[in-house]
PDB file of C-alpha atoms in Angstrom:
ATOM      1  CA  MET A   1     -17.313   2.903  -2.616  1.00 50.00           C
ATOM      2  CA  ARG A   2     -16.668   2.742   0.902  1.00 49.00           C
ATOM      3  CA  SER A   3     -13.170   4.781  -0.034  1.00 47.00           C
ATOM      4  CA  ARG A   4     -15.168   7.188  -1.894  1.00 45.00           C
ATOM      5  CA  ALA A   5     -17.922   7.753   0.783  1.00 49.00           C
ATOM      6  CA  LEU A   6     -14.217   8.306   2.808  1.00 42.00           C
ATOM      7  CA  SER A   7     -12.248  11.286   1.138  1.00 44.00           C
ATOM      8  CA  LEU A   8     -15.810  12.542   0.713  1.00 41.00           C
ATOM      9  CA  THR A   9     -16.831  12.757   4.085  1.00 45.00           C
ATOM     10  CA  LEU A  10     -12.834  13.725   4.957  1.00 42.00           C
ATOM     11  CA  GLY A  11     -13.516  16.818   2.031  1.00 45.00           C
ATOM     12  CA  MET A  12     -16.504  18.387   4.217  1.00 44.00           C
ATOM     13  CA  VAL A  13     -14.300  18.368   7.185  1.00 42.00           C
ATOM     14  CA  VAL A  14     -11.761  20.149   5.383  1.00 41.00           C
ATOM     15  CA  MET A  15     -13.985  22.983   4.074  1.00 41.00           C
ATOM     16  CA  ILE A  16     -15.788  22.905   7.140  1.00 41.00           C
ATOM     17  CA  GLY A  17     -12.633  23.130   8.795  1.00 42.00           C
ATOM     18  CA  GLY A  18     -11.690  25.998   5.946  1.00 41.00           C
ATOM     19  CA  ALA A  19     -14.728  28.134   6.479  1.00 38.00           C
ATOM     20  CA  ILE A  20     -14.557  28.282  10.549  1.00 39.00           C
ATOM     21  CA  PHE A  21     -10.286  28.868  10.907  1.00 39.00           C
ATOM     22  CA  GLY A  22      -9.589  30.665   7.522  1.00 40.00           C
ATOM     23  CA  VAL A  23      -7.367  28.316   5.505  1.00 42.00           C
ATOM     24  CA  THR A  24      -8.270  26.527   2.436  1.00 41.00           C
ATOM     25  CA  PRO A  25      -5.954  23.129   1.106  1.00 41.00           C
ATOM     26  CA  ALA A  26      -5.426  25.734  -1.106  1.00 37.00           C
ATOM     27  CA  GLN A  27      -3.244  27.825   1.517  1.00 44.00           C
ATOM     28  CA  ALA A  28      -1.624  24.724   3.072  1.00 36.00           C
ATOM     29  CA  GLN A  29      -0.056  23.913  -0.192  1.00 35.00           C
ATOM     30  CA  THR A  30       1.670  27.639  -0.250  1.00 36.00           C
ATOM     31  CA  SER A  31       2.730  26.875   3.322  1.00 58.00           C
ATOM     32  CA  ASP A  32       6.370  25.479   4.150  1.00 75.00           C
ATOM     33  CA  CYS A  33       5.088  21.536   3.287  1.00 83.00           C
ATOM     34  CA  ARG A  34       7.109  20.142   0.442  1.00 84.00           C
ATOM     35  CA  ALA A  35       5.159  18.428  -2.204  1.00 86.00           C
ATOM     36  CA  GLY A  36       5.738  14.881  -1.904  1.00 87.00           C
ATOM     37  CA  HIS A  37       5.583  15.548   1.999  1.00 87.00           C
ATOM     38  CA  PHE A  38       3.530  14.384   4.666  1.00 87.00           C
ATOM     39  CA  CYS A  39       3.668  17.503   7.117  1.00 86.00           C
ATOM     40  CA  MET A  40       2.600  17.591  10.778  1.00 86.00           C
ATOM     41  CA  TRP A  41       2.304  20.298  13.497  1.00 84.00           C
ATOM     42  CA  ASN A  42       2.373  20.643  17.071  1.00 78.00           C
ATOM     43  CA  ASP A  43       0.068  23.243  16.900  1.00 63.00           C
ATOM     44  CA  GLU A  44      -3.465  24.337  15.008  1.00 53.00           C
ATOM     45  CA  ARG A  45      -3.910  25.643  12.088  1.00 52.00           C
ATOM     46  CA  ARG A  46      -0.182  24.711  11.331  1.00 51.00           C
ATOM     47  CA  SER A  47       1.750  26.500  13.358  1.00 45.00           C
ATOM     48  CA  GLY A  48       4.684  25.613  15.819  1.00 48.00           C
ATOM     49  CA  ALA A  49       7.380  23.280  15.001  1.00 52.00           C
ATOM     50  CA  LEU A  50       6.445  21.611  12.304  1.00 58.00           C
ATOM     51  CA  ASP A  51       7.578  17.817  10.997  1.00 59.00           C
ATOM     52  CA  SER A  52       7.621  16.546   7.402  1.00 61.00           C
ATOM     53  CA  MET A  53       7.834  12.997   6.532  1.00 62.00           C
ATOM     54  CA  TYR A  54       8.453  12.336   2.865  1.00 54.00           C
ATOM     55  CA  ALA A  55       6.183   9.759   1.795  1.00 53.00           C
ATOM     56  CA  ILE A  56       7.122   7.766  -0.793  1.00 51.00           C
ATOM     57  CA  ALA A  57      10.154   6.874   1.118  1.00 56.00           C
ATOM     58  CA  TRP A  58       8.815   5.269   4.523  1.00 66.00           C
ATOM     59  CA  GLN A  59       5.690   2.595   4.381  1.00 78.00           C
ATOM     60  CA  ARG A  60       5.157   2.779   7.856  1.00 77.00           C
ATOM     61  CA  GLY A  61       7.125   4.079  11.644  1.00 80.00           C
ATOM     62  CA  ARG A  62       6.588   5.817  14.356  1.00 80.00           C
ATOM     63  CA  ILE A  63       5.522   9.770  14.748  1.00 78.00           C
ATOM     64  CA  SER A  64       9.398  11.036  15.878  1.00 76.00           C
ATOM     65  CA  GLN A  65       9.427  11.576  19.443  1.00 76.00           C
ATOM     66  CA  GLN A  66       9.795  14.757  20.053  1.00 72.00           C
ATOM     67  CA  TYR A  67       6.092  14.968  18.154  1.00 70.00           C
ATOM     68  CA  VAL A  68       4.681  11.593  19.737  1.00 81.00           C
ATOM     69  CA  ASP A  69       0.508  12.853  21.133  1.00 83.00           C
ATOM     70  CA  ARG A  70       2.282  16.266  20.240  1.00 84.00           C
ATOM     71  CA  VAL A  71       0.428  16.304  16.568  1.00 87.00           C
ATOM     72  CA  SER A  72      -2.628  19.039  16.274  1.00 87.00           C
ATOM     73  CA  SER A  73      -2.965  19.776  12.454  1.00 88.00           C
ATOM     74  CA  VAL A  74      -1.329  17.687   9.786  1.00 89.00           C
ATOM     75  CA  PHE A  75      -1.532  18.173   5.982  1.00 90.00           C
ATOM     76  CA  ASN A  76      -1.317  15.233   3.543  1.00 91.00           C
ATOM     77  CA  ASN A  77       1.587  16.981   0.122  1.00 89.00           C
ATOM     78  CA  SER A  78       2.373  13.966  -0.656  1.00 90.00           C
ATOM     79  CA  PRO A  79       0.348  11.113  -3.591  1.00 92.00           C
ATOM     80  CA  ARG A  80      -0.307   9.032  -1.403  1.00 92.00           C
ATOM     81  CA  HIS A  81      -2.903   7.761   1.377  1.00 94.00           C
ATOM     82  CA  VAL A  82      -1.683   8.333   4.954  1.00 94.00           C
ATOM     83  CA  ARG A  83      -2.836   6.989   8.054  1.00 94.00           C
ATOM     84  CA  ILE A  84      -1.964   7.950  11.919  1.00 93.00           C
ATOM     85  CA  TYR A  85      -2.880   5.999  14.016  1.00 95.00           C
ATOM     86  CA  GLN A  86      -3.045   6.910  18.229  1.00 94.00           C
ATOM     87  CA  ASP A  87      -0.872   3.727  19.342  1.00 93.00           C
ATOM     88  CA  TYR A  88       2.336   2.518  18.489  1.00 91.00           C
ATOM     89  CA  ASP A  89       3.645  -0.039  15.411  1.00 91.00           C
ATOM     90  CA  GLN A  90      -0.128   1.014  13.268  1.00 92.00           C
ATOM     91  CA  GLY A  91      -2.712   0.061  16.553  1.00 95.00           C
ATOM     92  CA  GLY A  92      -5.315   1.565  17.989  1.00 96.00           C
ATOM     93  CA  LYS A  93      -7.533   3.499  16.566  1.00 97.00           C
ATOM     94  CA  PHE A  94      -7.083   6.190  13.582  1.00 97.00           C
ATOM     95  CA  ILE A  95      -7.513   8.994  11.059  1.00 97.00           C
ATOM     96  CA  GLN A  96      -6.712   8.916   7.237  1.00 97.00           C
ATOM     97  CA  LEU A  97      -6.116  11.467   5.450  1.00 95.00           C
ATOM     98  CA  ALA A  98      -5.936  11.215   1.298  1.00 96.00           C
ATOM     99  CA  PRO A  99      -3.999  13.278  -1.117  1.00 95.00           C
ATOM    100  CA  GLY A 100      -4.201  17.012  -0.521  1.00 93.00           C
ATOM    101  CA  ASP A 101      -5.673  17.089   2.117  1.00 94.00           C
ATOM    102  CA  PHE A 102      -5.183  19.671   5.151  1.00 91.00           C
ATOM    103  CA  LEU A 103      -6.455  18.898   8.924  1.00 92.00           C
ATOM    104  CA  PRO A 104      -5.928  22.534  10.609  1.00 89.00           C
ATOM    105  CA  ASP A 105      -7.641  20.988  14.071  1.00 91.00           C
ATOM    106  CA  LEU A 106      -7.496  17.677  14.924  1.00 93.00           C
ATOM    107  CA  ARG A 107     -10.387  18.338  18.028  1.00 92.00           C
ATOM    108  CA  GLY A 108     -13.108  17.484  15.553  1.00 92.00           C
ATOM    109  CA  VAL A 109     -12.292  14.736  12.834  1.00 96.00           C
ATOM    110  CA  VAL A 110     -13.709  11.432  11.598  1.00 97.00           C
ATOM    111  CA  ILE A 111     -12.050   8.916  13.924  1.00 97.00           C
ATOM    112  CA  TYR A 112     -11.893   4.942  12.704  1.00 98.00           C
ATOM    113  CA  ASN A 113     -11.589   2.150  14.655  1.00 98.00           C
ATOM    114  CA  PRO A 114      -8.530  -0.892  14.410  1.00 96.00           C
ATOM    115  CA  ASP A 115     -10.536  -2.893  12.189  1.00 97.00           C
ATOM    116  CA  GLY A 116     -11.498   0.204  10.139  1.00 96.00           C
ATOM    117  CA  SER A 117     -15.090   0.535  10.949  1.00 98.00           C
ATOM    118  CA  PHE A 118     -16.521   4.440  11.732  1.00 97.00           C
ATOM    119  CA  PHE A 119     -16.033   5.256  15.307  1.00 97.00           C
ATOM    120  CA  ASP A 120     -16.713   8.568  15.816  1.00 97.00           C
ATOM    121  CA  VAL A 121     -16.239  12.890  14.958  1.00 96.00           C
ATOM    122  CA  ASN A 122     -13.966  12.999  17.916  1.00 95.00           C
ATOM    123  CA  THR A 123     -10.449  14.901  19.266  1.00 94.00           C
ATOM    124  CA  PHE A 124      -7.035  13.221  17.496  1.00 94.00           C
ATOM    125  CA  ASN A 125      -5.083  15.979  18.933  1.00 92.00           C
ATOM    126  CA  ASP A 126      -2.220  14.830  20.393  1.00 88.00           C
ATOM    127  CA  ARG A 127      -3.130  11.479  19.983  1.00 91.00           C
ATOM    128  CA  ALA A 128      -0.668  10.440  17.279  1.00 90.00           C
ATOM    129  CA  SER A 129       2.293   7.447  17.555  1.00 89.00           C
ATOM    130  CA  SER A 130       2.414   5.676  14.827  1.00 89.00           C
ATOM    131  CA  TYR A 131       1.817   6.337  10.459  1.00 89.00           C
ATOM    132  CA  TYR A 132       0.859   3.820   7.488  1.00 90.00           C
ATOM    133  CA  VAL A 133       1.002   5.068   3.853  1.00 90.00           C
ATOM    134  CA  ILE A 134      -1.519   3.017   1.978  1.00 87.00           C
TER     135      ILE A 134
END
């Protein structure tokens, strides 16, 4: 039930973000983020440099050094859930994306505490340091 509520919440964030910024998940799927990848951009709305990680090949790790504390938009074009953490080694607060989730602007997203409890809707812009694939 909790994961369904999370999915619904994230879905609403994506819909609101799309309405505000004019970008929808369908548009994100036509971007340069290939199927099976989790993609991050260093600017809002899929602009700036792109870093693409293949979601099935890895389980956890650090964000590429060139992207640490620089990620501003993300698209989970993989079949797995992905958590992005603010600290190295999957520590600190995190955001979670279901397959197909696109967050065009990390300045207003649902953030969770390290124990998985709800923290707030707040900024996660330029705070990503590590990831975990569920």
